[in-house]
Coordinates of C-alpha atoms and ligand atoms in Angstrom, one line a residue:
M180 CA 148.8 -102.0 45.2
W181 CA 146.4 -98.8 45.7
L182 CA 147.2 -95.8 43.8
H183 CA 149.1 -93.4 45.8
Q184 CA 147.0 -91.3 48.1
G185 CA 148.5 -87.9 46.8
E186 CA 147.4 -88.8 43.1
L187 CA 143.8 -89.0 44.3
A188 CA 143.5 -86.0 46.3
Y189 CA 140.4 -84.0 45.2
M190 CA 139.6 -86.6 42.5
N191 CA 135.8 -86.3 42.3
I192 CA 133.9 -89.4 41.9
L193 CA 130.2 -89.6 41.2
I194 CA 128.2 -92.3 42.9
T195 CA 124.7 -92.6 41.6
G196 CA 122.6 -94.3 44.2
G197 CA 125.2 -93.5 46.8
A198 CA 122.8 -93.7 49.7
G199 CA 121.8 -97.3 48.9
F200 CA 123.4 -100.4 50.4
I201 CA 126.3 -101.0 48.2
G202 CA 126.6 -97.2 47.3
S203 CA 127.0 -96.0 50.9
H204 CA 129.8 -98.7 51.6
T205 CA 131.6 -97.7 48.5
Y206 CA 131.1 -94.0 49.6
V207 CA 133.1 -94.8 52.7
A208 CA 135.8 -96.8 50.8
L209 CA 136.4 -94.1 48.4
S210 CA 136.6 -91.6 51.2
E211 CA 139.1 -93.6 53.1
H212 CA 141.3 -93.8 50.0
G213 CA 141.6 -90.1 49.4
Y214 CA 138.8 -89.6 46.7
T215 CA 136.0 -87.1 47.1
P216 CA 132.9 -88.9 46.5
I217 CA 129.7 -87.0 45.4
I218 CA 126.3 -88.7 45.8
V219 CA 123.3 -88.4 43.6
D220 CA 120.4 -90.3 44.9
N221 CA 116.6 -89.9 44.8
F222 CA 115.9 -91.8 48.1
A223 CA 113.4 -94.0 46.4
N224 CA 114.8 -97.0 48.2
S225 CA 117.1 -95.5 50.9
R226 CA 116.7 -93.3 54.0
D227 CA 117.9 -89.9 54.7
S228 CA 119.5 -90.9 58.0
V229 CA 122.3 -92.7 55.9
I230 CA 123.7 -89.3 55.1
G231 CA 124.3 -88.4 58.8
Q232 CA 125.9 -91.8 59.3
L233 CA 128.3 -91.3 56.4
V234 CA 129.3 -88.1 58.1
D235 CA 129.8 -89.8 61.3
I236 CA 132.0 -92.6 59.7
T237 CA 134.1 -90.4 57.5
G238 CA 134.3 -87.3 59.7
S239 CA 133.6 -85.0 56.8
A240 CA 130.6 -83.3 55.2
V241 CA 128.8 -85.3 52.5
E242 CA 128.5 -83.8 49.0
I243 CA 125.0 -84.8 47.8
I244 CA 122.6 -83.8 45.1
R245 CA 119.0 -85.1 45.8
G246 CA 117.4 -86.0 42.6
D247 CA 116.6 -88.5 39.9
I248 CA 119.3 -89.4 37.4
N249 CA 116.5 -90.0 34.8
D250 CA 116.2 -86.1 34.9
P251 CA 118.7 -84.6 32.6
T252 CA 118.8 -81.4 34.5
V253 CA 120.2 -83.3 37.6
L254 CA 123.0 -84.8 35.7
D255 CA 123.8 -81.2 34.1
Q256 CA 123.7 -79.9 37.6
V257 CA 126.3 -82.5 38.8
F258 CA 128.6 -82.3 35.9
S259 CA 128.5 -78.5 35.6
T260 CA 129.2 -78.1 39.4
Y261 CA 131.9 -80.7 39.9
A262 CA 135.0 -81.7 37.7
I263 CA 134.0 -85.4 37.8
E264 CA 136.9 -87.9 37.0
G265 CA 134.8 -91.2 37.2
V266 CA 131.3 -92.5 37.7
I267 CA 130.2 -95.4 39.8
H268 CA 126.7 -96.3 38.6
F269 CA 124.6 -98.0 41.2
A270 CA 121.1 -96.2 41.0
A271 CA 118.6 -98.8 39.7
A272 CA 115.4 -100.5 40.9
K273 CA 116.3 -104.1 42.1
A274 CA 113.2 -106.0 43.2
V275 CA 112.9 -109.1 41.1
G276 CA 109.2 -109.7 41.8
E277 CA 108.2 -106.1 41.2
S278 CA 110.1 -106.1 37.9
V279 CA 107.8 -109.0 36.7
E280 CA 104.8 -107.0 37.6
N281 CA 105.9 -103.7 36.3
P282 CA 108.6 -104.3 33.6
L283 CA 108.3 -100.8 32.1
K284 CA 109.2 -99.3 35.4
Y285 CA 112.4 -101.3 35.3
Y286 CA 113.3 -100.5 31.5
R287 CA 112.5 -96.8 32.0
N288 CA 114.3 -96.5 35.3
N289 CA 117.4 -98.8 35.0
V290 CA 118.0 -98.8 31.2
G291 CA 116.7 -95.2 30.4
A292 CA 118.9 -93.8 33.1
T293 CA 122.0 -95.6 32.0
I294 CA 121.5 -94.3 28.5
L295 CA 121.2 -90.7 29.8
L296 CA 124.1 -91.0 31.9
L297 CA 126.3 -92.2 29.0
E298 CA 125.0 -89.4 26.8
K299 CA 125.8 -86.8 29.5
M300 CA 129.3 -88.5 30.4
Q301 CA 130.1 -88.0 26.6
E302 CA 128.7 -84.4 26.5
Y303 CA 130.9 -83.3 29.6
G304 CA 134.0 -85.5 28.4
I305 CA 133.9 -87.8 31.5
Q306 CA 135.9 -90.9 30.7
N307 CA 135.6 -93.5 33.5
L308 CA 132.5 -95.7 34.3
V309 CA 132.1 -98.5 36.7
F310 CA 128.8 -100.2 36.3
S311 CA 126.8 -102.4 38.9
S312 CA 125.9 -105.6 37.1
S313 CA 125.0 -109.0 38.5
C314 CA 125.8 -112.7 38.4
T315 CA 122.1 -113.0 37.3
V316 CA 123.4 -112.6 33.7
Y317 CA 124.7 -116.1 33.9
G318 CA 121.4 -117.8 34.8
Q319 CA 122.2 -121.5 35.9
P320 CA 125.7 -121.9 34.4
D321 CA 126.8 -125.3 32.9
T322 CA 130.0 -125.3 34.9
L323 CA 131.1 -124.0 38.2
P324 CA 132.7 -121.8 39.4
V325 CA 131.5 -119.6 36.8
T326 CA 134.1 -117.7 34.8
E327 CA 133.6 -114.4 32.8
N328 CA 133.8 -116.6 29.6
S329 CA 130.5 -118.4 30.5
P330 CA 127.7 -117.4 28.2
V331 CA 125.0 -114.9 29.2
M332 CA 121.8 -116.8 29.5
K333 CA 118.2 -115.6 28.8
A334 CA 117.3 -113.5 31.9
L335 CA 114.7 -114.9 34.3
S336 CA 113.2 -111.6 35.0
P337 CA 113.0 -107.9 33.6
Y338 CA 115.2 -106.9 36.4
G339 CA 117.9 -109.4 35.3
N340 CA 117.3 -108.4 31.7
T341 CA 117.9 -104.7 32.5
K342 CA 121.5 -105.8 33.8
Q343 CA 122.2 -107.7 30.5
I344 CA 120.9 -104.8 28.4
C345 CA 122.8 -102.1 30.3
E346 CA 126.1 -104.2 30.0
E347 CA 125.4 -104.4 26.3
I348 CA 124.6 -100.7 25.9
I349 CA 127.7 -99.6 27.9
E350 CA 130.0 -102.0 26.0
E351 CA 128.7 -100.9 22.5
S352 CA 128.6 -97.1 23.4
T353 CA 132.1 -97.3 25.0
R354 CA 133.5 -99.1 21.9
A355 CA 131.8 -96.6 19.5
S356 CA 133.2 -93.6 21.5
Q357 CA 136.5 -91.8 21.4
Q358 CA 137.1 -91.5 25.1
L359 CA 135.1 -93.7 27.2
K360 CA 136.6 -96.4 29.5
S361 CA 134.2 -98.6 31.4
V362 CA 133.9 -101.9 33.3
S363 CA 131.0 -103.9 34.4
L364 CA 131.1 -105.6 37.8
R365 CA 129.0 -108.8 38.1
Y366 CA 128.2 -109.1 41.8
F367 CA 127.3 -112.3 43.5
N368 CA 125.3 -112.1 46.7
P369 CA 126.3 -109.0 48.8
I370 CA 125.7 -109.3 52.5
G371 CA 127.1 -107.8 55.8
A372 CA 127.6 -104.3 56.9
H373 CA 130.2 -101.8 57.8
K374 CA 132.0 -102.7 61.1
S375 CA 130.8 -99.5 62.9
A376 CA 127.2 -100.8 62.5
K377 CA 126.2 -97.2 61.3
I378 CA 125.4 -98.4 57.7
G379 CA 123.9 -101.6 56.3
E380 CA 121.1 -103.0 54.3
L381 CA 117.7 -101.3 54.9
P382 CA 115.1 -103.1 53.0
L383 CA 111.7 -101.5 52.8
G384 CA 109.1 -104.0 53.7
P385 CA 109.6 -107.8 54.2
P386 CA 113.0 -108.6 52.7
A387 CA 113.2 -111.0 49.7
N388 CA 116.8 -111.7 50.2
L389 CA 118.1 -114.5 52.6
V390 CA 120.3 -112.7 55.0
P391 CA 118.0 -109.6 55.8
F392 CA 115.2 -111.9 56.3
L393 CA 117.3 -114.2 58.5
T394 CA 118.5 -111.4 60.7
Q395 CA 114.9 -109.8 61.0
S396 CA 113.6 -113.1 61.9
V397 CA 116.2 -113.8 64.7
A398 CA 115.4 -110.2 65.9
G399 CA 111.8 -111.1 66.4
L400 CA 110.6 -108.8 63.7
R401 CA 109.4 -111.6 61.3
G402 CA 108.3 -115.2 61.7
P403 CA 110.5 -118.2 61.1
L404 CA 112.9 -118.0 58.1
Q405 CA 111.3 -120.0 55.2
I406 CA 113.9 -122.2 53.3
W407 CA 112.9 -122.3 49.8
G408 CA 113.5 -125.8 48.7
T409 CA 115.4 -128.6 50.2
D410 CA 115.3 -130.9 47.1
Y411 CA 118.0 -129.3 45.1
P412 CA 120.7 -131.6 43.7
T413 CA 123.3 -130.3 46.3
S414 CA 124.9 -132.0 49.2
D415 CA 122.3 -130.9 51.7
G416 CA 119.5 -130.2 49.3
T417 CA 119.4 -126.5 49.6
A418 CA 120.4 -124.0 46.9
I419 CA 124.0 -122.7 46.8
R420 CA 125.2 -119.0 46.3
D421 CA 128.4 -117.1 46.7
Y422 CA 127.9 -114.5 49.5
I423 CA 130.3 -111.5 49.7
H424 CA 130.8 -109.0 52.3
V425 CA 129.6 -105.6 51.1
C426 CA 133.0 -104.0 52.3
D427 CA 135.0 -106.3 49.9
L428 CA 132.5 -105.5 47.2
A429 CA 132.9 -101.8 47.9
E430 CA 136.9 -102.2 47.7
A431 CA 136.3 -103.9 44.4
H432 CA 134.8 -100.8 43.0
L433 CA 137.8 -98.9 44.0
K434 CA 140.2 -101.2 42.3
A435 CA 137.9 -101.2 39.1
L436 CA 138.1 -97.4 39.0
E437 CA 141.9 -97.4 39.6
Y438 CA 142.2 -99.9 36.8
L439 CA 140.4 -97.7 34.4
I440 CA 142.2 -94.6 35.4
K441 CA 145.4 -96.4 34.8
Q442 CA 144.4 -97.4 31.2
E443 CA 146.1 -95.1 28.8
K444 CA 144.2 -96.2 25.7
S445 CA 140.5 -95.5 25.0
P446 CA 137.9 -96.7 24.3
F447 CA 138.3 -99.4 26.7
Y448 CA 135.8 -102.0 28.2
D449 CA 136.2 -105.0 30.6
Y450 CA 134.0 -107.0 33.0
F451 CA 134.5 -109.0 36.1
N452 CA 133.0 -111.4 38.6
I453 CA 133.1 -110.1 42.1
G454 CA 132.4 -112.8 44.6
S455 CA 134.1 -114.6 47.4
G456 CA 134.7 -117.7 45.2
E457 CA 133.0 -120.0 47.7
G458 CA 129.6 -121.5 47.3
S459 CA 127.5 -121.7 50.5
S460 CA 124.1 -123.5 50.8
V461 CA 121.1 -122.0 52.7
L462 CA 121.6 -124.5 55.6
Q463 CA 125.4 -123.6 55.7
V464 CA 124.6 -119.9 55.9
I465 CA 122.3 -120.7 58.9
Q466 CA 125.0 -122.8 60.6
A467 CA 127.6 -120.1 60.0
F468 CA 125.2 -117.5 61.4
E469 CA 124.6 -119.5 64.6
K470 CA 128.3 -120.0 65.1
A471 CA 129.2 -116.4 64.5
T472 CA 126.5 -114.9 66.8
G473 CA 125.5 -117.6 69.3
K474 CA 121.8 -117.0 68.2
K475 CA 119.3 -119.7 67.1
V476 CA 117.7 -119.5 63.7
N477 CA 114.2 -120.9 63.5
Y478 CA 113.2 -122.0 60.1
E479 CA 110.5 -123.9 58.2
I480 CA 110.9 -125.8 54.9
R481 CA 109.0 -124.7 51.9
E482 CA 108.7 -125.5 48.1
R483 CA 111.3 -124.0 45.7
R484 CA 110.7 -120.4 44.9
T485 CA 109.9 -119.8 41.3
G486 CA 113.0 -118.5 39.3
D487 CA 115.6 -119.7 41.7
I488 CA 118.6 -121.6 40.3
T489 CA 120.4 -124.5 42.0
S490 CA 123.9 -123.3 42.4
V491 CA 126.2 -120.3 41.4
Y492 CA 129.5 -119.2 42.7
A493 CA 132.3 -117.2 41.1
S494 CA 135.7 -117.9 39.7
T495 CA 137.5 -114.8 40.8
D496 CA 140.7 -115.4 39.0
K497 CA 140.2 -112.6 36.6
S498 CA 139.5 -109.9 39.2
N499 CA 142.2 -111.4 41.5
K500 CA 144.9 -111.1 38.8
T501 CA 143.7 -108.1 36.7
L502 CA 142.1 -106.0 39.4
D503 CA 144.6 -107.2 42.1
W504 CA 141.4 -107.6 44.4
K505 CA 140.4 -110.5 46.5
A506 CA 137.6 -110.8 49.1
K507 CA 139.1 -110.8 52.6
R508 CA 136.2 -111.3 54.9
S509 CA 134.8 -114.8 55.6
L510 CA 131.1 -115.9 55.6
E511 CA 131.0 -115.9 59.4
E512 CA 132.5 -112.3 59.6
S513 CA 130.0 -111.1 57.1
L514 CA 127.0 -112.7 59.0
K515 CA 128.4 -111.4 62.4
D516 CA 128.5 -107.8 60.8
A517 CA 124.9 -108.3 59.5
W518 CA 123.7 -109.2 62.9
A519 CA 125.6 -106.3 64.7
W520 CA 123.8 -104.0 62.1
Q521 CA 120.5 -105.6 62.7
E522 CA 120.9 -105.1 66.5
A523 CA 121.9 -101.4 66.0
I524 CA 118.7 -100.4 64.1
L525 CA 116.3 -102.4 66.4
Ligands
LIG244 C1 118.3 -112.4 44.2 C2 117.7 -112.2 43.0 C3 118.8 -111.7 42.1 C4 119.4 -110.4 42.5 C5 119.9 -110.7 44.1 C6 120.3 -109.4 44.6 C7 115.8 -113.7 42.7 C8 115.4 -114.9 42.1 N1 117.1 -113.4 42.4 O1 119.2 -113.4 44.2 O2 118.4 -111.5 40.7 O3 120.5 -110.0 41.8 O4 118.8 -111.3 44.7 O5 120.7 -109.6 46.0 O6 115.1 -113.0 43.4 N2 116.2 -117.9 50.4 C9 115.5 -118.7 51.3 N3 114.6 -118.0 52.1 C10 114.4 -116.6 52.0 C11 115.2 -116.0 51.1 C12 116.1 -116.6 50.2 O7 115.6 -119.9 51.4 O8 113.6 -116.1 52.7 C13 117.1 -118.8 49.5 C14 116.9 -118.6 48.0 O9 116.0 -119.5 47.5 C15 118.3 -118.7 47.5 C16 119.2 -118.1 48.6 O10 118.5 -118.2 49.7 O11 118.7 -120.0 47.3 C17 119.5 -116.7 48.3 O12 118.5 -116.0 47.9 P1 118.5 -114.4 47.8 O13 119.1 -113.7 49.0 O14 117.1 -113.9 47.5 O15 119.4 -114.1 46.5 P2 119.3 -114.7 45.1 O16 118.0 -115.4 44.8 O17 120.5 -115.5 44.8

């Protein structure tokens, strides 16, 4: 059950990083469900053309403040201009390799901005926060599917550590506050694109992630896909992940927001896995892509990539029951949409 449309009219929701991959799809989902999303983005890892595409998809003007949420005057500007009901916080740097080379950029940018955001939310009396976390907090779990009760493991990169630290900061500062209500969403591997093929993932430079590399390779923009390791202890030797369509992920943010808005008591904190609940190996992704699109994937086998784990996929029981949310789109549909997006931007 979604909240009734009328209850949400004019409810302003701030999306930090709203021009990015997940942020832009969440913008569309919010808009379709009667909210008024407001974007703050510094376009460090997104393109200006996204804004025009959001206007096309939603048929309405986009409210946007161009600026860095590490700058307190930017947050003052947003919170004093709009009566904000809730914040969905995506803005963060996310390149694992870069975080190893330049950890301070990640701690300053991801952790520093989250602290400032929490301070400003308290200053302006804003209650509801949805935080963009990652399944990376589990490392290689002992048992699969991984539930929210599994222990958080030492992070394998500064990027992963920023997600763990931010979760802790949000939980502790929420519990110490009078009014905050917040949730962390631990995403598994987001892929796919909006059905319109007007928005999708736009990695700058060679993609590190599987699906954008695969689609660029099939499009002839890159060489063959490199499969990082075929000697994992899995049925076909390649590593297993839980791939989730970005539109399913976007809808999870709405459900999380509505869950927070419905909580009568504050402070309040909770956290959820957001995945499809299915594990797929790299070879299974390739097969599903070929089936969904009729295109052949050329690949080469390489050594394992440093820092990769063997297998992770989500138990989604908690998010299914508590948020009344479930991923609806299949792996094949996600890959078909990723390919339609790749063809649209060729
Ligand atoms: C990676 C990050 C993770 C981050 C997530 C964001 C690492 C180690 N982890 O997750 O912290 O939250 O992206 O989306 O970078 N693969 C290939 N060839 C490729 C690319 C990937 O075989 O060219 C394999 C990988 O070895 C892995 C799977 O495909 O088994 C998925 O890789 P990827 O899309 O990079 O995601 P993760 O490594 O799960």
